[in-house]
PDB file of C-alpha atoms in Angstrom:
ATOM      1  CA  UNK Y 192     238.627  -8.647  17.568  1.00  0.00           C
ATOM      2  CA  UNK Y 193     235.481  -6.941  16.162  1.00  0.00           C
ATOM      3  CA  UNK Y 194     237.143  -7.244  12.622  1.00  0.00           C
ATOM      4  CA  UNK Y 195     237.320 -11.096  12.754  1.00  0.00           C
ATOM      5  CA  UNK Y 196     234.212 -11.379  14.043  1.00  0.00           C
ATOM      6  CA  UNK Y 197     233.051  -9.313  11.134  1.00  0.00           C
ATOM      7  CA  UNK Y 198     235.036 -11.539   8.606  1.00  0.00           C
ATOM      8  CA  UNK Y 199     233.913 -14.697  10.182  1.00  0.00           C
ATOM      9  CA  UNK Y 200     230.435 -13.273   9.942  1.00  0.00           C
ATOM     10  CA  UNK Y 201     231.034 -12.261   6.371  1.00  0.00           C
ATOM     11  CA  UNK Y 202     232.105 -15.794   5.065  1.00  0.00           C
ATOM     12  CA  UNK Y 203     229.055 -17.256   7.091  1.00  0.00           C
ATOM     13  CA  UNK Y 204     226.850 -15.125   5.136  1.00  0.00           C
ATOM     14  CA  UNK Y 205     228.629 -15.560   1.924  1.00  0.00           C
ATOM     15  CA  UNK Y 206     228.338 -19.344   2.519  1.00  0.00           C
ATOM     16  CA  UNK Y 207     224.772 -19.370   3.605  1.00  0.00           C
ATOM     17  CA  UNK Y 208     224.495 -17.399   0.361  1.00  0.00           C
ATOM     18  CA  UNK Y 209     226.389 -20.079  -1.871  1.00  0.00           C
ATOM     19  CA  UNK Y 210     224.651 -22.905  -0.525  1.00  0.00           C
ATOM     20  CA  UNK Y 211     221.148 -21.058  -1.471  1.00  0.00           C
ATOM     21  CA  UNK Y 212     221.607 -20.094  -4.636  1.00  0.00           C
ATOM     22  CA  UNK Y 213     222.811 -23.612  -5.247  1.00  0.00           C
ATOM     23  CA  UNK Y 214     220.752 -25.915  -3.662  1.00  0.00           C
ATOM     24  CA  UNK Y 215     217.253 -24.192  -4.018  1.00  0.00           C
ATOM     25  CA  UNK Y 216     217.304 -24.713  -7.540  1.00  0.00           C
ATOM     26  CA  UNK Y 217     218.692 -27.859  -7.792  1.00  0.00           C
ATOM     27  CA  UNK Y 218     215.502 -28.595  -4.624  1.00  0.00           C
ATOM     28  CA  UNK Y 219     213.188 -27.137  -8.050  1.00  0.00           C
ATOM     29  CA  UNK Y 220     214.552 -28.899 -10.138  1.00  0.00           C
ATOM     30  CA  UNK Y 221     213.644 -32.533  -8.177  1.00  0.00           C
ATOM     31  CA  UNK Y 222     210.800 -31.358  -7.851  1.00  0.00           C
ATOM     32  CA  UNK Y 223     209.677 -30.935 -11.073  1.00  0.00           C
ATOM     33  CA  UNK Y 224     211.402 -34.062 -12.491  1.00  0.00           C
ATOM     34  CA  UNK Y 225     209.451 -36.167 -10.100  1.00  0.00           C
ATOM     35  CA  UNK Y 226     206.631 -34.493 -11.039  1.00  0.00           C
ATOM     36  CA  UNK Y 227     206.969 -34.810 -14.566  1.00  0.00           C
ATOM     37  CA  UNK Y 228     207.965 -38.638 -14.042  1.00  0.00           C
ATOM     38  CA  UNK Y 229     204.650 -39.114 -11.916  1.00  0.00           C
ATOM     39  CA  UNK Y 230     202.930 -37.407 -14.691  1.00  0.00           C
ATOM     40  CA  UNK Y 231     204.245 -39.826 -17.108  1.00  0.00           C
ATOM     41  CA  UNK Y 232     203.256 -42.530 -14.856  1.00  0.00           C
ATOM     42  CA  UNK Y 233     200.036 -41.581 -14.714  1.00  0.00           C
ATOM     43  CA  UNK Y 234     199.937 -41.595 -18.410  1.00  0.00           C
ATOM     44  CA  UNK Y 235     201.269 -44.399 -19.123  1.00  0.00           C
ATOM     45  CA  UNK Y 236     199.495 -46.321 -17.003  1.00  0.00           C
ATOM     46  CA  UNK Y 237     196.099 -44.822 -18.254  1.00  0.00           C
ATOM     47  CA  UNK Y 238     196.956 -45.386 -21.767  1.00  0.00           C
ATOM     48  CA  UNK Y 239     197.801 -49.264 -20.819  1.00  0.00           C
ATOM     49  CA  UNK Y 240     194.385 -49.509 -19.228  1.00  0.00           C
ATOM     50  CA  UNK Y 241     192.726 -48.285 -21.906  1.00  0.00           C
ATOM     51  CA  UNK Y 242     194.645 -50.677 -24.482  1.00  0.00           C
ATOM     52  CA  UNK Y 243     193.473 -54.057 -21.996  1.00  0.00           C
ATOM     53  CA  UNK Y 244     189.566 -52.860 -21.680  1.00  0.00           C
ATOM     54  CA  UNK Y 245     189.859 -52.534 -25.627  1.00  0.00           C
ATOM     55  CA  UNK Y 246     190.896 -55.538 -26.150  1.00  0.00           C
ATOM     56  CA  UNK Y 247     188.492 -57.556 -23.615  1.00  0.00           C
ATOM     57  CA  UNK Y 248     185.704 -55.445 -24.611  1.00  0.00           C
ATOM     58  CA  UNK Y 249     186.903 -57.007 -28.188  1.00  0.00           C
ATOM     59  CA  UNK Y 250     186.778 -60.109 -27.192  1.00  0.00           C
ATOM     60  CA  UNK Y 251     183.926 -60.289 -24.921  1.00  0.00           C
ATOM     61  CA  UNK Y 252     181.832 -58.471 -27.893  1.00  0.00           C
ATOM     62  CA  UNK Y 253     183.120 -61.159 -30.529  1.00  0.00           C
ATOM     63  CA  UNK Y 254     181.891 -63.830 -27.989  1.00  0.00           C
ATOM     64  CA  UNK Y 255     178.806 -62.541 -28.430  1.00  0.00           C
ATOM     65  CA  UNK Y 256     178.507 -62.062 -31.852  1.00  0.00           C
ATOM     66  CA  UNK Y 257     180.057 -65.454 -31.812  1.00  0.00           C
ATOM     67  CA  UNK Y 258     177.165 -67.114 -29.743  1.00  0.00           C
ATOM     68  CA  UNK Y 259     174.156 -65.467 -31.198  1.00  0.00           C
ATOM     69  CA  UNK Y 260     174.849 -67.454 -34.851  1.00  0.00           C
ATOM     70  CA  UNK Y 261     175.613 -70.633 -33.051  1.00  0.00           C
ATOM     71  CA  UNK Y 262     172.065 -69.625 -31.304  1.00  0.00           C
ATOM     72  CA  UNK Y 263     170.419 -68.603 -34.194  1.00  0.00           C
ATOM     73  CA  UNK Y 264     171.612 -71.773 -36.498  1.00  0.00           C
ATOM     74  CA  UNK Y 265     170.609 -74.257 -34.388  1.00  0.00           C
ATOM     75  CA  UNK Y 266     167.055 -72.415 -33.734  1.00  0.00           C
ATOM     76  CA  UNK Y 267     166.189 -72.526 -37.570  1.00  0.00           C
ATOM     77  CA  UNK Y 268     167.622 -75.990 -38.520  1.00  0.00           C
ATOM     78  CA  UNK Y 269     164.790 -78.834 -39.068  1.00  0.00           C
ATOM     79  CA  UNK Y 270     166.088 -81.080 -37.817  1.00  0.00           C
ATOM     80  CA  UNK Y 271     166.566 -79.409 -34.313  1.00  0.00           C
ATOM     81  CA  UNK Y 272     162.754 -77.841 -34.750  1.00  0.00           C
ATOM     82  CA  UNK Y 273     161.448 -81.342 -35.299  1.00  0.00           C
ATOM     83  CA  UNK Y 274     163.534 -83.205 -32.577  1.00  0.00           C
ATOM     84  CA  UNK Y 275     161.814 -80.518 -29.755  1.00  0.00           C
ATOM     85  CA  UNK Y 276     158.463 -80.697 -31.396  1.00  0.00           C
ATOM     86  CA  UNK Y 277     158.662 -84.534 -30.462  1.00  0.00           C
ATOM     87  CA  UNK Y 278     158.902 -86.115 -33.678  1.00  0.00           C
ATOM     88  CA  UNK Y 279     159.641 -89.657 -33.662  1.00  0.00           C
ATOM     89  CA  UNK Y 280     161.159 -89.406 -37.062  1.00  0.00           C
ATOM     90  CA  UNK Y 281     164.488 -87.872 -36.072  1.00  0.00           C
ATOM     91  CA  UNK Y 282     167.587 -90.178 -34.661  1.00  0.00           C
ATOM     92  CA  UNK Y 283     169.080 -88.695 -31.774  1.00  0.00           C
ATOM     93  CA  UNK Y 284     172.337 -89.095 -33.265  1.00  0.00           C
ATOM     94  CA  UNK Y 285     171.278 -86.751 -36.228  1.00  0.00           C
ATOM     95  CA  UNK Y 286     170.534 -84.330 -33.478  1.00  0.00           C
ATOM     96  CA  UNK Y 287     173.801 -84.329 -31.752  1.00  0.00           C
ATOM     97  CA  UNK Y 288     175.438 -83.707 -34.995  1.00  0.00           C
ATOM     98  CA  UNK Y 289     173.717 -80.942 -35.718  1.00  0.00           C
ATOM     99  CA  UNK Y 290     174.145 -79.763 -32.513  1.00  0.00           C
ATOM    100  CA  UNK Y 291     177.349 -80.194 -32.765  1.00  0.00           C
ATOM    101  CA  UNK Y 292     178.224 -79.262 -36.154  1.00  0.00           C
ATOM    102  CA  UNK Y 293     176.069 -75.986 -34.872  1.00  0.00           C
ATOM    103  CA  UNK Y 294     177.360 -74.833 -31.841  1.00  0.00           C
ATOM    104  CA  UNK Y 295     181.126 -76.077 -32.720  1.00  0.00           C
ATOM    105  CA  UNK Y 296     182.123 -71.782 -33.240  1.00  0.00           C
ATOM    106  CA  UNK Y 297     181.529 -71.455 -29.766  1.00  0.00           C
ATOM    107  CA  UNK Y 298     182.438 -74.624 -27.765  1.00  0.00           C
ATOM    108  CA  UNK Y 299     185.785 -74.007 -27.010  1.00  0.00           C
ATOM    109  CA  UNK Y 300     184.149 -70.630 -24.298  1.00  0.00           C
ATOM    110  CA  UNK Y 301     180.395 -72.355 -23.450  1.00  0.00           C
ATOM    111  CA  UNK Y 302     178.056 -75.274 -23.561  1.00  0.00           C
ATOM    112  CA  UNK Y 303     175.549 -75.583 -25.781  1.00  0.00           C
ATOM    113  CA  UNK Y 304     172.045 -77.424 -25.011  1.00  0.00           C
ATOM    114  CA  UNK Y 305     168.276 -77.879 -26.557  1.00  0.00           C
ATOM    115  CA  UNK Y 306     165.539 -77.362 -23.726  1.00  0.00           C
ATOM    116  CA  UNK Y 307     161.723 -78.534 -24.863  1.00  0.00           C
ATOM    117  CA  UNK Y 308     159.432 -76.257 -24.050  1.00  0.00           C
ATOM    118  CA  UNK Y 309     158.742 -77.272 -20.305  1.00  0.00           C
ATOM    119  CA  UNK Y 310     162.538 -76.542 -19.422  1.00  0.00           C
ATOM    120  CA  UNK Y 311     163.445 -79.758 -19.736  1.00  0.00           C
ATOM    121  CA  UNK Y 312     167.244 -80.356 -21.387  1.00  0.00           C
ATOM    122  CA  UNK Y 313     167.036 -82.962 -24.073  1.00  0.00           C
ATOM    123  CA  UNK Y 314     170.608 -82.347 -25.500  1.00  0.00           C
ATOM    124  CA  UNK Y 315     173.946 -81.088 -24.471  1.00  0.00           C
ATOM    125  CA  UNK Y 316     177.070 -80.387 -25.528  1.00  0.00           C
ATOM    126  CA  UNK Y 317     178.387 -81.409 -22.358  1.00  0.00           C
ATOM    127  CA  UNK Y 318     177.968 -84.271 -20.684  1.00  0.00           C
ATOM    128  CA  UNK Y 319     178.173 -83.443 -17.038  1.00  0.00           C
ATOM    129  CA  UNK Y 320     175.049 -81.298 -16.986  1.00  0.00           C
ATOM    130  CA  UNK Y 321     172.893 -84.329 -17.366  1.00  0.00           C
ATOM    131  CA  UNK Y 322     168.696 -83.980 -17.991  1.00  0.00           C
ATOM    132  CA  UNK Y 323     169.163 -81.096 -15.226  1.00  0.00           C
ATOM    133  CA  UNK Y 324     165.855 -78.770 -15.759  1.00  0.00           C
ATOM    134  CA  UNK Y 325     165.492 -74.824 -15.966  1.00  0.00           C
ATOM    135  CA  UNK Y 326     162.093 -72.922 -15.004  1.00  0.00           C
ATOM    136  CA  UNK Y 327     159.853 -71.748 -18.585  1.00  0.00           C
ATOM    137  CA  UNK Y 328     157.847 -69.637 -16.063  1.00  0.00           C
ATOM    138  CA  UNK Y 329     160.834 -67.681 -14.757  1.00  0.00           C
ATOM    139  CA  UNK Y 330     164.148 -66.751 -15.073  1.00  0.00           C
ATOM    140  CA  UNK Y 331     166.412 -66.950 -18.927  1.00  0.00           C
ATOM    141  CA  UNK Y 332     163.546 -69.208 -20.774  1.00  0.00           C
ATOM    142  CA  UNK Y 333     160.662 -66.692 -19.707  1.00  0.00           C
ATOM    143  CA  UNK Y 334     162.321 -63.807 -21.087  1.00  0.00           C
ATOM    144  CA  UNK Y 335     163.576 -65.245 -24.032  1.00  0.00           C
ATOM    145  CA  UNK Y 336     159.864 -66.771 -24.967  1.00  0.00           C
ATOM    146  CA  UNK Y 337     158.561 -63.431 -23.974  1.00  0.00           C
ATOM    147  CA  UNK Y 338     160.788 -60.896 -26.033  1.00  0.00           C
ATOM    148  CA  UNK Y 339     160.593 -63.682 -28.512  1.00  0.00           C
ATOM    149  CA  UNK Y 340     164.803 -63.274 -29.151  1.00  0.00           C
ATOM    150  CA  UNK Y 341     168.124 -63.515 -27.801  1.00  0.00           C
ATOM    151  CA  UNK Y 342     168.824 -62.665 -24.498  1.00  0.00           C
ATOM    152  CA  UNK Y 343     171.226 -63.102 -22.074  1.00  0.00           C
ATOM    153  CA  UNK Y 344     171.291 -63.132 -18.168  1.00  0.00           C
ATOM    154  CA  UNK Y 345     173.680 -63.094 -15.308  1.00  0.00           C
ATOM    155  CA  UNK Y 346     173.072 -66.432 -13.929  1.00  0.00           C
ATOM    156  CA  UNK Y 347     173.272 -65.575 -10.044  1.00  0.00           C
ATOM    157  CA  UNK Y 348     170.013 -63.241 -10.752  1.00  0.00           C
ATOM    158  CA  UNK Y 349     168.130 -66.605 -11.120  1.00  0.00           C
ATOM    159  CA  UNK Y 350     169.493 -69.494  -9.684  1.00  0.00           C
ATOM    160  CA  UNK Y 351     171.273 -68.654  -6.575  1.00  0.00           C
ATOM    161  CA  UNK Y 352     174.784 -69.991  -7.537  1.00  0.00           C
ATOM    162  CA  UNK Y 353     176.828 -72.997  -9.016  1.00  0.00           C
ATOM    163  CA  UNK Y 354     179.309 -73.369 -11.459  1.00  0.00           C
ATOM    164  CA  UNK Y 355     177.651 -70.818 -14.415  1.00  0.00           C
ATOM    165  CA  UNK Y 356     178.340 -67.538 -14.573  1.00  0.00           C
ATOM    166  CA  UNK Y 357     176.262 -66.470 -17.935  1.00  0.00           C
ATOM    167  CA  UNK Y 358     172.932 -67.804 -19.683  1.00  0.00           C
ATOM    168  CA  UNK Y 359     171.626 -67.360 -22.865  1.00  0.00           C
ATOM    169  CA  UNK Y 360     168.445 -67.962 -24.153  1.00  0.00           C
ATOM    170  CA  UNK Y 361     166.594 -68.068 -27.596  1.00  0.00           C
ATOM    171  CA  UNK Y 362     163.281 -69.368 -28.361  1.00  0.00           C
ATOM    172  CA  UNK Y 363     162.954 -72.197 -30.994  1.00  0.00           C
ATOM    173  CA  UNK Y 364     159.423 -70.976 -32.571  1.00  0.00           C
ATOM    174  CA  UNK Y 365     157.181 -72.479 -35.382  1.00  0.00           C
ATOM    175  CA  UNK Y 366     154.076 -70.821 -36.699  1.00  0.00           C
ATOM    176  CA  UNK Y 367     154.484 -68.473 -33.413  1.00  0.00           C
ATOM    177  CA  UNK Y 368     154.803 -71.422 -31.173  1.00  0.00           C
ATOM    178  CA  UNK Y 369     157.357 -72.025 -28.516  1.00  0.00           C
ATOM    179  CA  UNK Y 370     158.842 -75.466 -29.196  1.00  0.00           C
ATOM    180  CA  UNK Y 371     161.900 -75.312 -27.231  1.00  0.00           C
ATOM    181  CA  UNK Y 372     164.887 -73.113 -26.676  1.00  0.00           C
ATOM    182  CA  UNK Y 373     168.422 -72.996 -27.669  1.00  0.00           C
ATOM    183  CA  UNK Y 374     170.450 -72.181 -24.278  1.00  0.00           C
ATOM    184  CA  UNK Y 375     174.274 -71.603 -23.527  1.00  0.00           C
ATOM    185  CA  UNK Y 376     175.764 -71.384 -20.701  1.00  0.00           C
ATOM    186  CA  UNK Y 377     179.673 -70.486 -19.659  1.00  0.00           C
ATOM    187  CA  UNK Y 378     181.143 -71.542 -16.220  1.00  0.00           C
ATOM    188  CA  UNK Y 379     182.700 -68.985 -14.098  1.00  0.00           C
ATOM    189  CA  UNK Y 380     186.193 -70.389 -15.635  1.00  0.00           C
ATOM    190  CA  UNK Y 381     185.326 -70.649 -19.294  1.00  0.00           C
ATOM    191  CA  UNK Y 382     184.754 -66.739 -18.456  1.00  0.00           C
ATOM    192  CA  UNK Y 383     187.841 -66.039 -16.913  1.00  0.00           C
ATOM    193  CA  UNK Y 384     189.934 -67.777 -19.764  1.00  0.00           C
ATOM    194  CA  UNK Y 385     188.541 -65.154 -21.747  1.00  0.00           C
ATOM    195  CA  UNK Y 386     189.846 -62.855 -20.314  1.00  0.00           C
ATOM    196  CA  UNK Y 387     192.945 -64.266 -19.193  1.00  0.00           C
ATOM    197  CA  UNK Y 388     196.211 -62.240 -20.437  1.00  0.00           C
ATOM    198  CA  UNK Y 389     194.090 -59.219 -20.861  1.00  0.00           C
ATOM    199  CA  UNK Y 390     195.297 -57.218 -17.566  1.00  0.00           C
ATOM    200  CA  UNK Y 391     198.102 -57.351 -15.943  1.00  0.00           C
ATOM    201  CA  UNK Y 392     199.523 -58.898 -12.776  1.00  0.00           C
ATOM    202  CA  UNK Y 393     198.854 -55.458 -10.147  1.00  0.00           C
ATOM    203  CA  UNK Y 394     195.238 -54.524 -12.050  1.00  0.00           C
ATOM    204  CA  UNK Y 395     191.219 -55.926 -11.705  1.00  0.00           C
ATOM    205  CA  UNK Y 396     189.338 -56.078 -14.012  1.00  0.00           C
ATOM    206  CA  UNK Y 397     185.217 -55.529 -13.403  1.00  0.00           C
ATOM    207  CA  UNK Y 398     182.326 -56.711 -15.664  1.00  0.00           C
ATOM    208  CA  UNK Y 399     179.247 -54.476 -14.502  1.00  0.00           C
ATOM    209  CA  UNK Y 400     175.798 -54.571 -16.079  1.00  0.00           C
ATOM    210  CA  UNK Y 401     174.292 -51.590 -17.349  1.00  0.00           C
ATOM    211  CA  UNK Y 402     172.952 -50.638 -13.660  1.00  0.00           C
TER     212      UNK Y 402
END
């Protein structure tokens, strides 16, 4: 009797034994494979976020670049400088095709229009903003008459909402006078083509100012 009992609790042991030494490592094993496949994960998956803010920093950065020559062109053309001084001599067609002709790098992401120097729009590249007005005292035209350049502004900082989501501004000056300003401004959706294809399905994206 006390012999079988020992064998029985022999092979119990023995088994216990077996079953130890053979799943524990296998139990390790997982575990590190999982952890090297989350690893990976993680890599991977940093890497691919790294490739899509490249490329829409790219392309928001060529947008840009893009919009400062249109702004730039149409702020030293004659034509545009003598239209906004109020000179009687220039056709208003002449003016749209130069405005046009000017801003035609950059239409396909943001509308283009010539502002006198009261605010007042006197031309547009699109025709549903109308002979709508924008404040000289405040807001995009102050700072671009101010800093006497470029600049560009988020437009919820000024005008409370609507369609735009970006404004630029630059001074059209002669003989250091303020005759009118070159402004663009991109819709909310113009923006988001931009960026469209840029992230995938399961990711955000965030533009954040420098604050």
């Amino acid at each position: 009797m006390m012999r079988e009992r020992w064998n029985r609790s022999f092979r119990g042991k023995l088994l216990f034994g077996f079953l130890v030494t053979g799943i524990v490592p296998l139990l390790i094993c997982v575990l590190m494979m999982v952890g090297v496949f989350r690893g990976s994960l993680e890599r991977n998956a940093a890497e691919t976020a790294q490739t899509q803010l490249a490329a829409a920093g790219a392309d928001m950065d060529e947008l840009f670049r893009v919009c400062a020559g249109v702004m730039d062109t149409l702020a030293q053309d004659p034509q545009v400088r003598a239209a906004l001084s109020g000179s009687r001599e220039v056709e208003e067609q002449d003016i749209y095709y130069q405005l046009y002709a000017g801003a035609a790098p950059a239409l396909s992401r943001a509308d283009v229009s010539l502002f006198d120097a009261q605010g007042r729009r006197r031309y547009s590249t699109a025709n549903d903003r109308g002979g709508t007005a924008l404040s000289a005292d405040w807001g995009v035209l102050r700072a671009a008459r101010e800093t006497g350049e470029l600049v560009f502004r988020d437009v919820e900082d000024f005008s409370g909402g609507g369609p735009d989501c970006l404004r630029a501004a630059r001074p059209v000056t002669e003989g250091g006078r303020v005759l009118g300003y070159v402004v663009l401004e991109m819709t909310d959706r113009q923006f988001q083509s931009l960026l469209e294809g840029k992230y995938g399905a399961t990711s955000s994206l965030l533009v954040l100012d420098p604050y």
